[in-house]
JSON list of C-alpha atoms in Angstrom, two decimals:
[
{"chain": "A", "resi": 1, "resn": "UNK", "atom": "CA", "xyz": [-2.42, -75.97, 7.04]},
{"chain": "A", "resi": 2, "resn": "UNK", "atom": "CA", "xyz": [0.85, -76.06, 4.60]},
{"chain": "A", "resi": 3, "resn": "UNK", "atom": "CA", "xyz": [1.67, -79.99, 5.58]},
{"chain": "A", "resi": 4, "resn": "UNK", "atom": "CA", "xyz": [-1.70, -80.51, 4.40]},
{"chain": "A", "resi": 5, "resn": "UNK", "atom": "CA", "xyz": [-1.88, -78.93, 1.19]},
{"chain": "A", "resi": 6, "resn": "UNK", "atom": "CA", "xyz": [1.67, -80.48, 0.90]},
{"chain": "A", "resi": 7, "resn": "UNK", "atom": "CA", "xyz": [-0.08, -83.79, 1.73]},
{"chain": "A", "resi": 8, "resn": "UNK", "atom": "CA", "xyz": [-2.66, -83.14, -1.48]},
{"chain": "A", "resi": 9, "resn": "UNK", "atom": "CA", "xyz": [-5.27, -81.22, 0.00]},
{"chain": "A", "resi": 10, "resn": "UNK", "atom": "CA", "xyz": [-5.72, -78.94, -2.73]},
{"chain": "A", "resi": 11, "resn": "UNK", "atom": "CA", "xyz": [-6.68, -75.99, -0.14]},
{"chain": "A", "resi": 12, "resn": "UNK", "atom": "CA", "xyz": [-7.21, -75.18, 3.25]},
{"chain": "A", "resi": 13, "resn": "UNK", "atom": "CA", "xyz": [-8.79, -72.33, 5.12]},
{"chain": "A", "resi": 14, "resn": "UNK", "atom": "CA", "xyz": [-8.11, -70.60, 8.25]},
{"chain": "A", "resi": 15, "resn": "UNK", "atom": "CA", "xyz": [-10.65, -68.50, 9.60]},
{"chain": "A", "resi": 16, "resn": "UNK", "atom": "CA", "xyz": [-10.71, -66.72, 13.03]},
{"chain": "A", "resi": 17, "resn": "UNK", "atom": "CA", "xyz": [-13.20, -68.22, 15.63]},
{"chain": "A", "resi": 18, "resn": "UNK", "atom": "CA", "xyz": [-13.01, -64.24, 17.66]},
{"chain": "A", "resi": 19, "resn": "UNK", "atom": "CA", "xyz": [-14.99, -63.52, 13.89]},
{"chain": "A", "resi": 20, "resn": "UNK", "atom": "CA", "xyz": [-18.72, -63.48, 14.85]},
{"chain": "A", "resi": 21, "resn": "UNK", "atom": "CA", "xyz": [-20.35, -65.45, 11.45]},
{"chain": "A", "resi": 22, "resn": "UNK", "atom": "CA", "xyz": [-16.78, -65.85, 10.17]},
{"chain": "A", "resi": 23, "resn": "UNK", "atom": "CA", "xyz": [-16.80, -69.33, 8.86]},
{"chain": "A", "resi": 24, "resn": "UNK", "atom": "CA", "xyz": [-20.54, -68.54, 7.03]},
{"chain": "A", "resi": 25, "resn": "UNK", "atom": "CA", "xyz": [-18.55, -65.70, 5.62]},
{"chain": "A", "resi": 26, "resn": "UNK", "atom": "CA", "xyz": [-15.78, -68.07, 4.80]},
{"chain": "A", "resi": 27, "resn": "UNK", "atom": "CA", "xyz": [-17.93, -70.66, 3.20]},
{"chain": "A", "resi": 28, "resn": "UNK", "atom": "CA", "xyz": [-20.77, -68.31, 1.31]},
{"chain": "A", "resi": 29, "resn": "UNK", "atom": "CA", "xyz": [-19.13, -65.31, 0.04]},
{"chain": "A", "resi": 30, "resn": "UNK", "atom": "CA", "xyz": [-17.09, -65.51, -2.68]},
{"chain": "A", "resi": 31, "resn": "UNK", "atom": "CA", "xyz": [-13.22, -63.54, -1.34]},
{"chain": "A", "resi": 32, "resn": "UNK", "atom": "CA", "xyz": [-14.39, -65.26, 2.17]},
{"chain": "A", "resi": 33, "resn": "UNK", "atom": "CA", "xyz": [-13.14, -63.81, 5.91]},
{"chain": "A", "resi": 34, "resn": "UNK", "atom": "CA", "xyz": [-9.92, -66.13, 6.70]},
{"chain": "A", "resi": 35, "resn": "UNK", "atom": "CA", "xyz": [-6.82, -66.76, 5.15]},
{"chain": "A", "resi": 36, "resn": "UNK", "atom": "CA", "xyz": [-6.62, -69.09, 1.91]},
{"chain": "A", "resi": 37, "resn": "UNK", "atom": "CA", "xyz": [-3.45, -71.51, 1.55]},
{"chain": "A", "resi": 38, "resn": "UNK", "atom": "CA", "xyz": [-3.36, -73.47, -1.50]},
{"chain": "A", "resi": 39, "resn": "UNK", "atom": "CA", "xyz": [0.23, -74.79, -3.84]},
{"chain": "A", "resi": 40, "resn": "UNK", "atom": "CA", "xyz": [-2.17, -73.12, -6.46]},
{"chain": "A", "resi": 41, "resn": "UNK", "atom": "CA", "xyz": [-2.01, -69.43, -7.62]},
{"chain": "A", "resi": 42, "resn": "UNK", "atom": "CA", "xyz": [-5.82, -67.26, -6.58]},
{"chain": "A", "resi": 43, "resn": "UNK", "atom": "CA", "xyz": [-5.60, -64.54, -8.26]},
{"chain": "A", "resi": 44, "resn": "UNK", "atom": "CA", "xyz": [-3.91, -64.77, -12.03]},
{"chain": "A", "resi": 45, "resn": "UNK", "atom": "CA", "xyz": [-3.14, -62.12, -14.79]},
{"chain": "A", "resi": 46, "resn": "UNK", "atom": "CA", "xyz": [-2.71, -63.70, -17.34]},
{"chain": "A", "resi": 47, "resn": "UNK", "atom": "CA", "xyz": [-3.89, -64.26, -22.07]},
{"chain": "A", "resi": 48, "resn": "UNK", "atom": "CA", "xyz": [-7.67, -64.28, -21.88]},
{"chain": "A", "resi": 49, "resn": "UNK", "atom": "CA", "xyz": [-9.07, -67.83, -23.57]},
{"chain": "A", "resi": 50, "resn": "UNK", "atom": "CA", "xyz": [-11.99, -69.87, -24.60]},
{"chain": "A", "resi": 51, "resn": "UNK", "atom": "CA", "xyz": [-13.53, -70.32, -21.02]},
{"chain": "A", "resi": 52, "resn": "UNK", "atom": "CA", "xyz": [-13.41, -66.76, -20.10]},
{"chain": "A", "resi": 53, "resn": "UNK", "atom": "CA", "xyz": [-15.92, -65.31, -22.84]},
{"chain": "A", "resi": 54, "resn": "UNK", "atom": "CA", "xyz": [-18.48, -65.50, -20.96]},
{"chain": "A", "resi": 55, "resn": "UNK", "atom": "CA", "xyz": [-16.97, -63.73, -17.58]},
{"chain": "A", "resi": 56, "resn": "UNK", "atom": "CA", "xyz": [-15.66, -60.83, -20.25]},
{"chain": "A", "resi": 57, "resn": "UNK", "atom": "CA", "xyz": [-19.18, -60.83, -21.15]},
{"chain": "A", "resi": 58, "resn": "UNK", "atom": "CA", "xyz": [-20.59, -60.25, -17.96]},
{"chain": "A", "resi": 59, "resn": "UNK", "atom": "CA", "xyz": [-17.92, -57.59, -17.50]},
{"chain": "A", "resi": 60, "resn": "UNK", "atom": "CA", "xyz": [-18.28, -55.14, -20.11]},
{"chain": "A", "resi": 61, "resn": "UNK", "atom": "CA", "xyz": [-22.31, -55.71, -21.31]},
{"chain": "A", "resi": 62, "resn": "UNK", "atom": "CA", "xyz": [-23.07, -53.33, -17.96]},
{"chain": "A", "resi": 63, "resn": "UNK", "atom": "CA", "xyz": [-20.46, -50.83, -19.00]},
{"chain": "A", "resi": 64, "resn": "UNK", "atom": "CA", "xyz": [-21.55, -51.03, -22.94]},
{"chain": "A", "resi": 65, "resn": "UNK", "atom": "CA", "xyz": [-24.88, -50.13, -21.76]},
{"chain": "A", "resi": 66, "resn": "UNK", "atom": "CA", "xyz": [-24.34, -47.18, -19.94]},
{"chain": "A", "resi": 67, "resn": "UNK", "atom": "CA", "xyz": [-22.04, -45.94, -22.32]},
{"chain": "A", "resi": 68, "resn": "UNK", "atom": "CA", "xyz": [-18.92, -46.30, -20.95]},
{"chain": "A", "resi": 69, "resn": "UNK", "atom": "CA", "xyz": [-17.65, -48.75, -23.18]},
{"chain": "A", "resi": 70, "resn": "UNK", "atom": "CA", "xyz": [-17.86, -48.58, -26.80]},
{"chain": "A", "resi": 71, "resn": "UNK", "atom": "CA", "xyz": [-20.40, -51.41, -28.16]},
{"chain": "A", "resi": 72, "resn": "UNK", "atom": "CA", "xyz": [-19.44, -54.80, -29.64]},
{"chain": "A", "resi": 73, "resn": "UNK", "atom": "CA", "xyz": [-21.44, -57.57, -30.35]},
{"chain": "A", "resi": 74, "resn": "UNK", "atom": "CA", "xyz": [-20.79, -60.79, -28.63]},
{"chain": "A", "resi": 75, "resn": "UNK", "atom": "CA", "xyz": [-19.44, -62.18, -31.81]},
{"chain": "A", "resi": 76, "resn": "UNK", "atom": "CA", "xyz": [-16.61, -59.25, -31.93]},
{"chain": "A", "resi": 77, "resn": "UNK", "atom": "CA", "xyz": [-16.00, -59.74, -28.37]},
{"chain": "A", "resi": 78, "resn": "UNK", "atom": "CA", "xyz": [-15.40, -63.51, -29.15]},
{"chain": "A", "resi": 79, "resn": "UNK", "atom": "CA", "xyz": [-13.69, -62.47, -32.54]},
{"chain": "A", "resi": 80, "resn": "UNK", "atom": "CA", "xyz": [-11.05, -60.41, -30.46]},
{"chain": "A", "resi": 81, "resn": "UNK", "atom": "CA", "xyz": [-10.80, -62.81, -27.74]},
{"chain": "A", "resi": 82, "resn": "UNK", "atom": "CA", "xyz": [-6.91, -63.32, -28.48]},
{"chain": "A", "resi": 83, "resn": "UNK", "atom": "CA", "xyz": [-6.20, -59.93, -28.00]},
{"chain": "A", "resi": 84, "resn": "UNK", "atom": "CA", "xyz": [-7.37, -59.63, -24.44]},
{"chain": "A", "resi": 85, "resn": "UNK", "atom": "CA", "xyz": [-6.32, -60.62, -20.92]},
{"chain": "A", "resi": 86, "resn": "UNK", "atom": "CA", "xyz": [-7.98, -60.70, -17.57]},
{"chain": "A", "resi": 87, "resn": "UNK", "atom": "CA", "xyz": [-7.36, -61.32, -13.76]},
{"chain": "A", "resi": 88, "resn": "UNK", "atom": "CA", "xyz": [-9.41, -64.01, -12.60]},
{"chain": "A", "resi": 89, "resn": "UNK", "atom": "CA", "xyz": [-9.90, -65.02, -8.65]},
{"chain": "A", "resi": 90, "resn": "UNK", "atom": "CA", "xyz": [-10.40, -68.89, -8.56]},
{"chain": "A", "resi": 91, "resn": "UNK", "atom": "CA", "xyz": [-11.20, -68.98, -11.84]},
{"chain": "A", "resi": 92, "resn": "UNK", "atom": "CA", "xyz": [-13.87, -66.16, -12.30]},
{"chain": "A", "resi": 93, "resn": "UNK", "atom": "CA", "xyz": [-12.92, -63.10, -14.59]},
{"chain": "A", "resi": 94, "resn": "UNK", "atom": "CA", "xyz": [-12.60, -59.98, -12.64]},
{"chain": "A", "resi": 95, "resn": "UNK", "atom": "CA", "xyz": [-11.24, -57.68, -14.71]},
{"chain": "A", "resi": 96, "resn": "UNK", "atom": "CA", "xyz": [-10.54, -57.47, -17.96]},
{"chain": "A", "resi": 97, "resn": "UNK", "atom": "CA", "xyz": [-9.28, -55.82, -21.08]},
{"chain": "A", "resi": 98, "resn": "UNK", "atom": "CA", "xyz": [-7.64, -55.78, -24.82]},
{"chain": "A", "resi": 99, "resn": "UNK", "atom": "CA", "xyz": [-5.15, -54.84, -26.93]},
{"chain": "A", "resi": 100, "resn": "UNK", "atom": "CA", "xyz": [-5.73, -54.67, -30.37]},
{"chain": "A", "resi": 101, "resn": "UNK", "atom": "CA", "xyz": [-2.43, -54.07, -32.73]},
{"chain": "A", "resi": 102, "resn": "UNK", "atom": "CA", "xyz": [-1.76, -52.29, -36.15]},
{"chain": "A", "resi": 103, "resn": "UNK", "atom": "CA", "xyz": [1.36, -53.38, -36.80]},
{"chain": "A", "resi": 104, "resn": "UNK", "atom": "CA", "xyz": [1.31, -51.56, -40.35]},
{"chain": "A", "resi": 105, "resn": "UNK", "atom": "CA", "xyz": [0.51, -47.70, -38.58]},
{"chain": "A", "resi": 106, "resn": "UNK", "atom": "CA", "xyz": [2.45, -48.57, -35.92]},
{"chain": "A", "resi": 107, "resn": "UNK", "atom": "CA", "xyz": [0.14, -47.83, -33.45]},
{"chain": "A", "resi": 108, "resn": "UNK", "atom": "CA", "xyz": [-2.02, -49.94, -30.78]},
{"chain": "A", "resi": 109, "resn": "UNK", "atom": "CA", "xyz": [-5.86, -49.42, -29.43]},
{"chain": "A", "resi": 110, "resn": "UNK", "atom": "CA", "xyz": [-6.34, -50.55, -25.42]},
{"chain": "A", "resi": 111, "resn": "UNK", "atom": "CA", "xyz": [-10.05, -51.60, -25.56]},
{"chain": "A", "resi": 112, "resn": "UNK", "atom": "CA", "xyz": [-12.97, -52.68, -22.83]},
{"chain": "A", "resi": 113, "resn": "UNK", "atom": "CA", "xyz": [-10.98, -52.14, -19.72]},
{"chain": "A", "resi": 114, "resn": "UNK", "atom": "CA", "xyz": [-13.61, -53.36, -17.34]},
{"chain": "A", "resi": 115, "resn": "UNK", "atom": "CA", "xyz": [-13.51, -54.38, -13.68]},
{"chain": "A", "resi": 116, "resn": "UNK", "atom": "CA", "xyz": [-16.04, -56.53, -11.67]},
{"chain": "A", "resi": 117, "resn": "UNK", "atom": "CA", "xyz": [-17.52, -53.58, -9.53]},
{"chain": "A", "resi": 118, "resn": "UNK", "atom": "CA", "xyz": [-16.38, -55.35, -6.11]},
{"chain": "A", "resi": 119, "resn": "UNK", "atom": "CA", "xyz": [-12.81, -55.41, -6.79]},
{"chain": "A", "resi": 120, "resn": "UNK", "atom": "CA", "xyz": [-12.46, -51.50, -8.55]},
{"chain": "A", "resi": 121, "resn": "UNK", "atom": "CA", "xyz": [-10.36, -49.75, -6.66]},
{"chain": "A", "resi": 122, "resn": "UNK", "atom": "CA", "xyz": [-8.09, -52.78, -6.11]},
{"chain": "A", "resi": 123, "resn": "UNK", "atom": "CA", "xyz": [-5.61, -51.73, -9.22]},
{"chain": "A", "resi": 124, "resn": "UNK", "atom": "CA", "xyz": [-6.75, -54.38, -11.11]},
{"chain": "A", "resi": 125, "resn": "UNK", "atom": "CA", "xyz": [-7.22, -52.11, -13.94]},
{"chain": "A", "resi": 126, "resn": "UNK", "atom": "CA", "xyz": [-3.35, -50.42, -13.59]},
{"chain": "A", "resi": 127, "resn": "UNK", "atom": "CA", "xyz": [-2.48, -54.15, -13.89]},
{"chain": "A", "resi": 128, "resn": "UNK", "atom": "CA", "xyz": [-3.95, -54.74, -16.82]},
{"chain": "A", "resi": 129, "resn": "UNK", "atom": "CA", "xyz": [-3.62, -51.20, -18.98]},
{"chain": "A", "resi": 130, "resn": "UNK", "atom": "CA", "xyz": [0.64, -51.76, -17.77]},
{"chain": "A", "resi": 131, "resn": "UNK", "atom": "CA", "xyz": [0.23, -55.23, -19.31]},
{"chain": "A", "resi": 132, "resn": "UNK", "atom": "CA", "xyz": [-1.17, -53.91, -22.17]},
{"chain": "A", "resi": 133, "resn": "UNK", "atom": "CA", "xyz": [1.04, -51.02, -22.44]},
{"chain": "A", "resi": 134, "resn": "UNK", "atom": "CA", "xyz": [4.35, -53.51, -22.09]},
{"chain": "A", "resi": 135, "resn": "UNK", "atom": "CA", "xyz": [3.21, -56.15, -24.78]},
{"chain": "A", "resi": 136, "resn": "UNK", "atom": "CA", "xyz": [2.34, -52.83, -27.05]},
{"chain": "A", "resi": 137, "resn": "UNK", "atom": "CA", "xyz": [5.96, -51.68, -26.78]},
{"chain": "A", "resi": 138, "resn": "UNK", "atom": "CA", "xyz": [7.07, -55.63, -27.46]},
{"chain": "A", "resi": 139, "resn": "UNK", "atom": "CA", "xyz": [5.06, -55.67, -30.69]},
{"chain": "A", "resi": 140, "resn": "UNK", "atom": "CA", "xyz": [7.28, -52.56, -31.99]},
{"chain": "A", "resi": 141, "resn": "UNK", "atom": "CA", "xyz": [4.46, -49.97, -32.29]},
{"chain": "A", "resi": 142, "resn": "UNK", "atom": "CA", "xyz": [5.20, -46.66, -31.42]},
{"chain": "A", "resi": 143, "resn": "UNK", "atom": "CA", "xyz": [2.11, -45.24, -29.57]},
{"chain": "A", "resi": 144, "resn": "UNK", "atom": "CA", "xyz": [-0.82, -46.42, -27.77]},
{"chain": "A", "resi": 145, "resn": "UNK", "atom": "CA", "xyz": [-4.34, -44.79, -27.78]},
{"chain": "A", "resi": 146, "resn": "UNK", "atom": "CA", "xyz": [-7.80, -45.13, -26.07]},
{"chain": "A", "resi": 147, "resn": "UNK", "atom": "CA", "xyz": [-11.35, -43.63, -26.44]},
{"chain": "A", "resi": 148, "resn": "UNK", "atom": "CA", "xyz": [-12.98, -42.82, -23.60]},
{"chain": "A", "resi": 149, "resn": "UNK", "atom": "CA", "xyz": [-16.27, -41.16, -21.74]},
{"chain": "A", "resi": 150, "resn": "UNK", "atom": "CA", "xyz": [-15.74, -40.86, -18.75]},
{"chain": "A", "resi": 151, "resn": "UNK", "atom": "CA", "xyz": [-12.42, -42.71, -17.32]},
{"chain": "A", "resi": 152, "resn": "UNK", "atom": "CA", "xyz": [-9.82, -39.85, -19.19]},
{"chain": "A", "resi": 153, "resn": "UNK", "atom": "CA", "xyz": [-8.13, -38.39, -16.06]},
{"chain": "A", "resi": 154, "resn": "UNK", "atom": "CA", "xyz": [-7.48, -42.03, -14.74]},
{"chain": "A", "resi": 155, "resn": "UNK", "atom": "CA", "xyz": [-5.80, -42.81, -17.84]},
{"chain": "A", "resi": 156, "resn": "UNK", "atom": "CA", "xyz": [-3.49, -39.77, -17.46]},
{"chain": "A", "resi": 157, "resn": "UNK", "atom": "CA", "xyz": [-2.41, -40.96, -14.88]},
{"chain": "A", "resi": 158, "resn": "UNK", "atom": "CA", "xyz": [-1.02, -43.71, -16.36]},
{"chain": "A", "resi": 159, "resn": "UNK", "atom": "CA", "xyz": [0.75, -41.46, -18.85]},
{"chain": "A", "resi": 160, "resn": "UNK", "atom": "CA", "xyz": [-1.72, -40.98, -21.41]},
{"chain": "A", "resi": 161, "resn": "UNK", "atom": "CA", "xyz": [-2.22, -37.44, -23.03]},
{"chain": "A", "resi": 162, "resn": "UNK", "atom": "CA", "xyz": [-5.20, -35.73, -24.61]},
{"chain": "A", "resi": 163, "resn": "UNK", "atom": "CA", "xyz": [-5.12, -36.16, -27.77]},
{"chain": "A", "resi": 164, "resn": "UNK", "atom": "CA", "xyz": [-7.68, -36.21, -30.91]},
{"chain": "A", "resi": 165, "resn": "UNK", "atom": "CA", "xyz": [-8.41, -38.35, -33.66]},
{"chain": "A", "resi": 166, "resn": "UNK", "atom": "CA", "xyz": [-6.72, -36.19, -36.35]},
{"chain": "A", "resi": 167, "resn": "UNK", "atom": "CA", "xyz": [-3.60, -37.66, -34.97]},
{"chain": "A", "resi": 168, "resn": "UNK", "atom": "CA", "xyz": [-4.51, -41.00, -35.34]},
{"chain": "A", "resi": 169, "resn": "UNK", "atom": "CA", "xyz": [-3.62, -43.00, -38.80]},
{"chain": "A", "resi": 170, "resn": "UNK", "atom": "CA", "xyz": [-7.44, -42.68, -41.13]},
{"chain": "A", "resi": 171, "resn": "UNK", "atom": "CA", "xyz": [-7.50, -46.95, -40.55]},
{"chain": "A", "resi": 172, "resn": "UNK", "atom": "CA", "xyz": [-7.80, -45.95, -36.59]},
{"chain": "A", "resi": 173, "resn": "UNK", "atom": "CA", "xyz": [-10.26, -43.11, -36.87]},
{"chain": "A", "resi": 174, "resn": "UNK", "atom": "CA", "xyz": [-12.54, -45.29, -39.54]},
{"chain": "A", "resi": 175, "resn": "UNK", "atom": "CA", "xyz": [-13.48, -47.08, -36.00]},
{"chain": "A", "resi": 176, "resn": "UNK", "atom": "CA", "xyz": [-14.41, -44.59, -33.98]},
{"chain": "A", "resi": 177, "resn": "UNK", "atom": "CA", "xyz": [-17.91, -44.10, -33.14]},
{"chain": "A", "resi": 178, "resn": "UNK", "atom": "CA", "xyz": [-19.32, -40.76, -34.04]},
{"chain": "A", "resi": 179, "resn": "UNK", "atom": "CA", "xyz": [-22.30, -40.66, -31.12]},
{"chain": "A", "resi": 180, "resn": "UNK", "atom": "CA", "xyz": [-20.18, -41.86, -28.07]},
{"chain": "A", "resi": 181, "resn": "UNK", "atom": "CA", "xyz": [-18.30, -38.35, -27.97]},
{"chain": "A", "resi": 182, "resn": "UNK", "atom": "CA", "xyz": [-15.46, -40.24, -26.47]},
{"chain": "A", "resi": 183, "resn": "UNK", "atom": "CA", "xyz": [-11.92, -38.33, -26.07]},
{"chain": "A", "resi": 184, "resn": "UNK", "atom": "CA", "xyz": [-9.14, -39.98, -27.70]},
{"chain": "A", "resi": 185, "resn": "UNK", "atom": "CA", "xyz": [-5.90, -40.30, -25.19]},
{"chain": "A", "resi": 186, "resn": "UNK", "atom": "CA", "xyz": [-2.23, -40.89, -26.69]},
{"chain": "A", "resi": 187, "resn": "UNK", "atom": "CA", "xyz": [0.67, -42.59, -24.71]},
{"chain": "A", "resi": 188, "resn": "UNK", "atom": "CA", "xyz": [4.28, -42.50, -26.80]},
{"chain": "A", "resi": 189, "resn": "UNK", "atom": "CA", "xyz": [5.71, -46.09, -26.42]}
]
């Protein structure tokens, strides 16, 4: 299988013939059954960009919905499109989320952390919040906050402490939305 991807096969599969329906599985599902080679990286973390709008979109229109997430019209989502990043497996978004700096507070907001429901529970969203929380400390701000519903114990476990909004600088609490009831969560950089 590696001599021919080295040859220029782009990818080749290996799938288990003890696997009753294994290569329908391989072939029609989208993580498959067998074992993927390929010179070419699967799963990627990496700066969200144009071609991914729509897969964010798909991610966090569920969660805005229910409540979960905080809502933002397509044209913020697109607006703020620099300041997320995503994981995508063979080039569909799976996760996703976003930093958005204030350099002049010194503070940062982690926004729309959203995973595809079949890969939570695969720490796609640790990923992402650590990426978040490491290009917060490289941009020089001090703290990082988020507003949540529902997800506040997971994000103290990632070192985030209850906090409120009185603590956060007026051009931070201007944003937050009044009806969501969301708890605000602090991590010191």
């Amino acid at each position: 299988a590696c001599d021919v991807c080295d040859s220029g096969v782009p990818r080749s599969h290996l799938v288990s013939f003890q696997e009753d329906g294994g290569l329908l599985r391989e072939l029609y599902t989208h993580d498959g059954i067998g074992t993927l080679i390929s010179p070419e990286e699967y799963e990627q973390l990496r700066a969200a960009e144009g071609r991914d709008l729509a897969g964010i979109l798909e991610l966090i229109r569920p969660l805005q919905q229910q409540g979960v997430l905080a809502e933002r019209s397509n044209e913020d989502i697109e607006r703020l499109l620099d300041h997320f990043v995503v994981i995508t497996k063979d080039s569909r978004v799976v996760a996703c989320a976003a930093l958005i700096v204030n350099s002049a507070d010194n503070i940062a907001e982690i926004a729309s952390v959203a995973t595809h429901p079949d890969y939570r529970d695969s720490g796609h969203g640790e990923r992402l919040v650590g990426r978040l929380v490491n290009m917060a400390k490289e941009s020089k701000v001090r703290r990082a906050y988020v507003r949540t519903t529902q997800t506040g114990h997971w994000f103290q476990g990632l070192g985030f402490i209850a906090g409120s909004e009185a603590e956060l600088p007026e051009s931070e609490r201007q944003k937050a939305k009044a009806a969501r009831n969301s708890k605000t969560l602090i991590r010191a950089l």
